[in-house]
C-alpha cells in the first residue's frame, strides 16, 4: 500500500500535482479555538498531540507535555474535523497509554471518512535525542491492529543546539528504523529534522530506496536554524511525491518553486 494523501487532495482539487511540497500544515492544534480556525483555514493537514488526561475522567485529550489537560477531547476534536470532510489529520502520540483508546475512538468516528489519517510517534532515539521514545513494538502492534487505512509517521527523538556541531542521522539509526518498518503493511513517512539533513543525505537516500511505501516529512523546531539550500539536494534528487515539507510557508514555498 502506498501513501494515498496526495491523491486525496488532487481529487478534491486542492492541489494540482503529486507534489508533496504543496501540502500545508496546521501545528499543535490542541484547543477548541485552534481546531475551529484550522478547519476553516487553508491547511490540508491538521496536526495535534494526544495524551491521556492527567485527572478524571481519564480519556484521550489534545495536549502536549508538560500540559496534562485540555478544553477538547480527542472525540470532540475528531467530530469537529470530520464535519468539514476536506482535511487530513496527523495525530501525534505523546504517551503509549493513549494509543489503544485513541484508535478505538478513531475507528468509531471515522466510519466512511476517506480523509488521510497519519499516526505519529517517535519510536527510536536519534541525534542528540534526550526524550524517551515510545516503545516501538508496542506502538506498532497497536496501530497495526486497526482496520482503518492509515499512514504511519515514525520518527526519532532528536535535539539541536546553536552552540555546537549537530550530528546527522547515523547509518545505525536508519538501519534500525528500516528493520522496524520492513514488515509493516502500511505506508510510512519518516519525520526528519531539517537542521540535521545536510549531513544525512546518504542515509536518507538509502532509507527511501528500501520501499515505495516510504516518504520523508521534513520538519523544524521553533529555535532551529537551517538553510533552504541544504534541502535542495532532497528536492532535486527525489520524486516530488516522496518528501513533505512541514515548514514555515516562506521556506516551504522556496522549495516548492525550486
Tab-separated table of C-alpha atoms in Angstrom:
chain	number	residue	atom	x	y	z
A	1	UNK	CA	0.000	0.000	0.000
A	2	UNK	CA	1.362	3.425	-0.943
A	3	UNK	CA	0.569	6.792	0.642
A	4	UNK	CA	-2.895	7.990	-0.544
A	5	UNK	CA	-2.539	11.540	0.807
A	6	UNK	CA	-1.674	13.379	-2.409
A	7	UNK	CA	-4.315	11.569	-4.474
A	8	UNK	CA	-6.952	12.573	-1.925
A	9	UNK	CA	-6.202	16.281	-2.240
A	10	UNK	CA	-5.810	16.065	-6.025
A	11	UNK	CA	-9.281	14.518	-6.236
A	12	UNK	CA	-10.647	17.394	-4.146
A	13	UNK	CA	-8.982	19.894	-6.490
A	14	UNK	CA	-6.922	21.335	-3.626
A	15	UNK	CA	-3.553	20.570	-5.232
A	16	UNK	CA	-2.759	20.183	-8.910
A	17	UNK	CA	0.032	17.600	-8.966
A	18	UNK	CA	1.610	14.812	-6.942
A	19	UNK	CA	3.956	17.274	-5.299
A	20	UNK	CA	4.126	16.858	-1.525
A	21	UNK	CA	5.587	20.355	-1.083
A	22	UNK	CA	2.122	21.748	-1.893
A	23	UNK	CA	0.672	20.328	1.306
A	24	UNK	CA	0.114	22.957	4.028
A	25	UNK	CA	0.035	22.176	7.740
A	26	UNK	CA	-1.626	23.334	10.937
A	27	UNK	CA	0.510	22.655	14.054
A	28	UNK	CA	-0.245	21.953	17.702
A	29	UNK	CA	-3.979	22.248	17.042
A	30	UNK	CA	-4.738	21.324	20.628
A	31	UNK	CA	-7.685	23.539	21.599
A	32	UNK	CA	-11.253	24.236	20.502
A	33	UNK	CA	-10.210	27.642	19.187
A	34	UNK	CA	-7.287	26.289	17.176
A	35	UNK	CA	-9.173	23.421	15.579
A	36	UNK	CA	-12.097	25.706	14.684
A	37	UNK	CA	-9.646	28.022	12.912
A	38	UNK	CA	-7.809	25.160	11.209
A	39	UNK	CA	-10.875	23.517	9.667
A	40	UNK	CA	-11.795	26.856	8.086
A	41	UNK	CA	-8.251	27.761	7.064
A	42	UNK	CA	-6.076	26.921	4.049
A	43	UNK	CA	-4.190	23.976	5.552
A	44	UNK	CA	-4.566	20.468	4.173
A	45	UNK	CA	-3.295	18.513	7.194
A	46	UNK	CA	-4.226	19.289	10.809
A	47	UNK	CA	-1.685	18.097	13.379
A	48	UNK	CA	-2.418	17.703	17.078
A	49	UNK	CA	-0.885	16.000	20.100
A	50	UNK	CA	-2.591	13.257	22.108
A	51	UNK	CA	-2.114	12.055	25.655
A	52	UNK	CA	-4.328	10.760	28.452
A	53	UNK	CA	-5.891	13.361	30.729
A	54	UNK	CA	-3.924	13.680	33.949
A	55	UNK	CA	-7.053	13.622	36.132
A	56	UNK	CA	-10.561	12.172	35.934
A	57	UNK	CA	-12.187	11.402	33.619
A	58	UNK	CA	-9.235	9.545	32.108
A	59	UNK	CA	-9.616	9.866	28.334
A	60	UNK	CA	-7.540	10.899	25.315
A	61	UNK	CA	-7.205	14.668	25.059
A	62	UNK	CA	-5.397	17.104	22.805
A	63	UNK	CA	-2.364	18.404	24.702
A	64	UNK	CA	1.431	18.467	24.614
A	65	UNK	CA	3.516	17.676	27.699
A	66	UNK	CA	4.005	19.083	30.256
A	67	UNK	CA	0.349	20.159	29.928
A	68	UNK	CA	-1.940	17.343	31.118
A	69	UNK	CA	-5.382	18.844	30.473
A	70	UNK	CA	-7.249	20.416	27.572
A	71	UNK	CA	-10.536	22.043	26.665
A	72	UNK	CA	-11.090	19.436	23.940
A	73	UNK	CA	-11.099	15.644	23.959
A	74	UNK	CA	-9.981	13.525	21.036
A	75	UNK	CA	-13.569	12.502	20.333
A	76	UNK	CA	-14.712	16.128	20.158
A	77	UNK	CA	-11.701	17.009	18.016
A	78	UNK	CA	-12.355	14.208	15.522
A	79	UNK	CA	-16.030	15.092	15.244
A	80	UNK	CA	-15.174	18.743	14.544
A	81	UNK	CA	-12.660	17.882	11.828
A	82	UNK	CA	-14.895	15.244	10.216
A	83	UNK	CA	-17.748	17.732	9.895
A	84	UNK	CA	-15.733	19.638	7.286
A	85	UNK	CA	-14.541	16.498	5.462
A	86	UNK	CA	-11.780	18.170	3.449
A	87	UNK	CA	-8.848	17.981	5.854
A	88	UNK	CA	-6.390	15.235	6.663
A	89	UNK	CA	-5.221	14.665	10.212
A	90	UNK	CA	-1.916	13.840	11.900
A	91	UNK	CA	-2.250	12.532	15.447
A	92	UNK	CA	0.995	12.795	17.396
A	93	UNK	CA	1.058	10.349	20.300
A	94	UNK	CA	2.911	11.577	23.379
A	95	UNK	CA	2.131	8.550	25.559
A	96	UNK	CA	1.714	4.863	24.857
A	97	UNK	CA	-1.303	4.577	27.153
A	98	UNK	CA	-3.264	6.901	24.857
A	99	UNK	CA	-2.787	4.777	21.733
A	100	UNK	CA	-5.337	1.966	22.148
A	101	UNK	CA	-8.271	4.111	23.404
A	102	UNK	CA	-7.492	6.706	20.720
A	103	UNK	CA	-7.564	4.133	17.933
A	104	UNK	CA	-10.894	2.814	19.232
A	105	UNK	CA	-12.325	6.344	19.023
A	106	UNK	CA	-10.840	6.811	15.570
A	107	UNK	CA	-12.492	3.608	14.324
A	108	UNK	CA	-15.816	4.721	15.835
A	109	UNK	CA	-15.779	8.258	14.463
A	110	UNK	CA	-14.102	7.749	11.114
A	111	UNK	CA	-16.651	5.375	9.554
A	112	UNK	CA	-16.680	6.114	5.828
A	113	UNK	CA	-14.452	9.165	6.283
A	114	UNK	CA	-11.949	8.940	3.451
A	115	UNK	CA	-9.556	11.668	4.578
A	116	UNK	CA	-5.853	10.900	5.177
A	117	UNK	CA	-5.087	9.784	8.721
A	118	UNK	CA	-1.467	9.873	9.906
A	119	UNK	CA	-0.436	8.335	13.229
A	120	UNK	CA	2.825	9.758	14.539
A	121	UNK	CA	5.222	8.670	17.275
A	122	UNK	CA	8.940	8.877	17.952
A	123	UNK	CA	9.904	5.223	18.344
A	124	UNK	CA	13.721	5.320	18.255
A	125	UNK	CA	16.470	7.508	19.728
A	126	UNK	CA	18.037	9.862	17.197
A	127	UNK	CA	20.730	12.563	17.015
A	128	UNK	CA	21.100	14.344	20.373
A	129	UNK	CA	17.734	12.933	21.425
A	130	UNK	CA	17.064	13.172	25.161
A	131	UNK	CA	13.337	12.373	25.311
A	132	UNK	CA	12.367	8.747	25.807
A	133	UNK	CA	10.848	7.262	22.639
A	134	UNK	CA	7.615	5.295	22.761
A	135	UNK	CA	8.277	1.570	22.903
A	136	UNK	CA	8.492	0.733	19.206
A	137	UNK	CA	6.984	-2.748	19.062
A	138	UNK	CA	4.131	-1.899	21.424
A	139	UNK	CA	3.197	1.118	19.304
A	140	UNK	CA	3.444	-0.793	16.026
A	141	UNK	CA	1.411	-3.704	17.383
A	142	UNK	CA	-1.335	-1.318	18.497
A	143	UNK	CA	-1.598	0.699	15.292
A	144	UNK	CA	-1.280	-2.424	13.143
A	145	UNK	CA	-4.378	-3.980	14.671
A	146	UNK	CA	-6.823	-1.366	13.351
A	147	UNK	CA	-8.860	-1.794	10.205
A	148	UNK	CA	-8.859	1.848	9.052
A	149	UNK	CA	-6.262	2.761	6.406
A	150	UNK	CA	-3.594	4.974	7.950
A	151	UNK	CA	-0.144	6.382	7.219
A	152	UNK	CA	2.367	5.670	9.963
A	153	UNK	CA	4.648	8.599	10.769
A	154	UNK	CA	7.578	7.028	12.602
A	155	UNK	CA	10.420	9.147	13.862
A	156	UNK	CA	13.428	9.518	16.096
A	157	UNK	CA	13.803	11.639	19.217
A	158	UNK	CA	16.206	14.434	18.290
A	159	UNK	CA	17.848	17.569	19.635
A	160	UNK	CA	19.545	20.601	18.142
A	161	UNK	CA	21.774	23.305	19.602
A	162	UNK	CA	23.156	26.516	18.139
A	163	UNK	CA	26.155	26.222	20.448
A	164	UNK	CA	27.783	23.142	18.918
A	165	UNK	CA	28.034	20.889	15.885
A	166	UNK	CA	24.931	18.772	15.417
A	167	UNK	CA	25.355	15.234	14.108
A	168	UNK	CA	23.024	13.906	11.456
A	169	UNK	CA	21.115	10.648	11.348
A	170	UNK	CA	23.642	7.825	11.551
A	171	UNK	CA	23.682	4.644	9.498
A	172	UNK	CA	22.782	2.658	12.612
A	173	UNK	CA	19.733	4.882	13.153
A	174	UNK	CA	18.314	4.474	9.653
A	175	UNK	CA	19.036	0.741	9.599
A	176	UNK	CA	17.251	0.285	12.918
A	177	UNK	CA	14.268	2.178	11.541
A	178	UNK	CA	14.162	0.098	8.375
A	179	UNK	CA	14.318	-3.072	10.463
A	180	UNK	CA	11.328	-1.873	12.494
A	181	UNK	CA	9.317	-0.947	9.387
A	182	UNK	CA	10.154	-3.579	6.788
A	183	UNK	CA	7.341	-5.939	7.806
A	184	UNK	CA	4.609	-3.288	8.011
A	185	UNK	CA	1.764	-3.222	5.516
A	186	UNK	CA	1.066	0.496	5.953
A	187	UNK	CA	2.691	3.380	4.088
A	188	UNK	CA	5.309	5.007	6.303
A	189	UNK	CA	6.603	8.567	6.414
A	190	UNK	CA	9.719	9.391	8.420
A	191	UNK	CA	9.632	12.804	10.141
A	192	UNK	CA	13.159	14.207	9.874
A	193	UNK	CA	14.581	17.412	11.320
A	194	UNK	CA	15.533	19.959	8.659
A	195	UNK	CA	18.620	21.222	10.530
A	196	UNK	CA	20.103	17.687	10.527
A	197	UNK	CA	19.559	16.808	6.875
A	198	UNK	CA	22.590	18.393	5.209
A	199	UNK	CA	24.770	15.778	6.921
A	200	UNK	CA	22.299	12.896	6.371
A	201	UNK	CA	21.677	12.766	2.618
A	202	UNK	CA	23.267	9.368	2.023
A	203	UNK	CA	21.392	7.774	4.889
A	204	UNK	CA	18.024	9.179	3.787
A	205	UNK	CA	18.622	8.199	0.166
A	206	UNK	CA	19.279	4.639	1.274
A	207	UNK	CA	16.209	4.577	3.517
A	208	UNK	CA	13.839	5.746	0.777
A	209	UNK	CA	15.268	3.165	-1.601
A	210	UNK	CA	14.149	0.333	0.658
A	211	UNK	CA	10.426	0.566	-0.188
A	212	UNK	CA	7.999	2.506	-2.364
A	213	UNK	CA	5.841	2.779	0.782
A	214	UNK	CA	8.342	5.213	2.333
A	215	UNK	CA	8.377	9.018	2.269
A	216	UNK	CA	10.033	11.748	4.342
A	217	UNK	CA	8.353	14.608	6.196
A	218	UNK	CA	10.803	17.448	6.842
A	219	UNK	CA	10.049	19.497	9.981
A	220	UNK	CA	11.795	22.131	12.045
A	221	UNK	CA	11.931	23.173	15.698
A	222	UNK	CA	10.991	26.725	16.601
A	223	UNK	CA	14.566	27.631	17.558
A	224	UNK	CA	16.311	25.633	14.803
A	225	UNK	CA	18.457	27.339	12.190
A	226	UNK	CA	18.818	25.756	8.766
A	227	UNK	CA	19.482	26.907	5.208
A	228	UNK	CA	16.938	26.145	2.499
A	229	UNK	CA	19.845	25.458	0.151
A	230	UNK	CA	20.771	22.467	2.340
A	231	UNK	CA	17.425	20.902	1.424
A	232	UNK	CA	17.743	21.483	-2.327
A	233	UNK	CA	19.527	18.132	-2.946
A	234	UNK	CA	16.486	16.411	-1.475
A	235	UNK	CA	14.094	18.426	-3.624
A	236	UNK	CA	16.102	17.792	-6.800
A	237	UNK	CA	17.118	14.150	-6.326
A	238	UNK	CA	13.883	12.538	-5.136
A	239	UNK	CA	10.441	12.347	-6.713
A	240	UNK	CA	8.310	15.312	-5.650
A	241	UNK	CA	5.812	12.891	-4.130
A	242	UNK	CA	8.439	11.469	-1.768
A	243	UNK	CA	9.106	14.435	0.529
A	244	UNK	CA	6.632	16.536	2.510
A	245	UNK	CA	7.848	19.863	3.894
A	246	UNK	CA	6.195	20.653	7.208
A	247	UNK	CA	7.961	24.014	7.358
A	248	UNK	CA	7.030	27.697	7.620
A	249	UNK	CA	5.438	28.845	4.361
A	250	UNK	CA	8.400	31.045	3.417
A	251	UNK	CA	10.776	28.059	3.350
A	252	UNK	CA	8.200	25.605	2.028
A	253	UNK	CA	7.351	27.812	-0.939
A	254	UNK	CA	11.022	28.311	-1.811
A	255	UNK	CA	11.359	24.538	-2.061
A	256	UNK	CA	8.063	24.170	-3.896
A	257	UNK	CA	9.321	26.577	-6.555
A	258	UNK	CA	12.830	25.122	-6.748
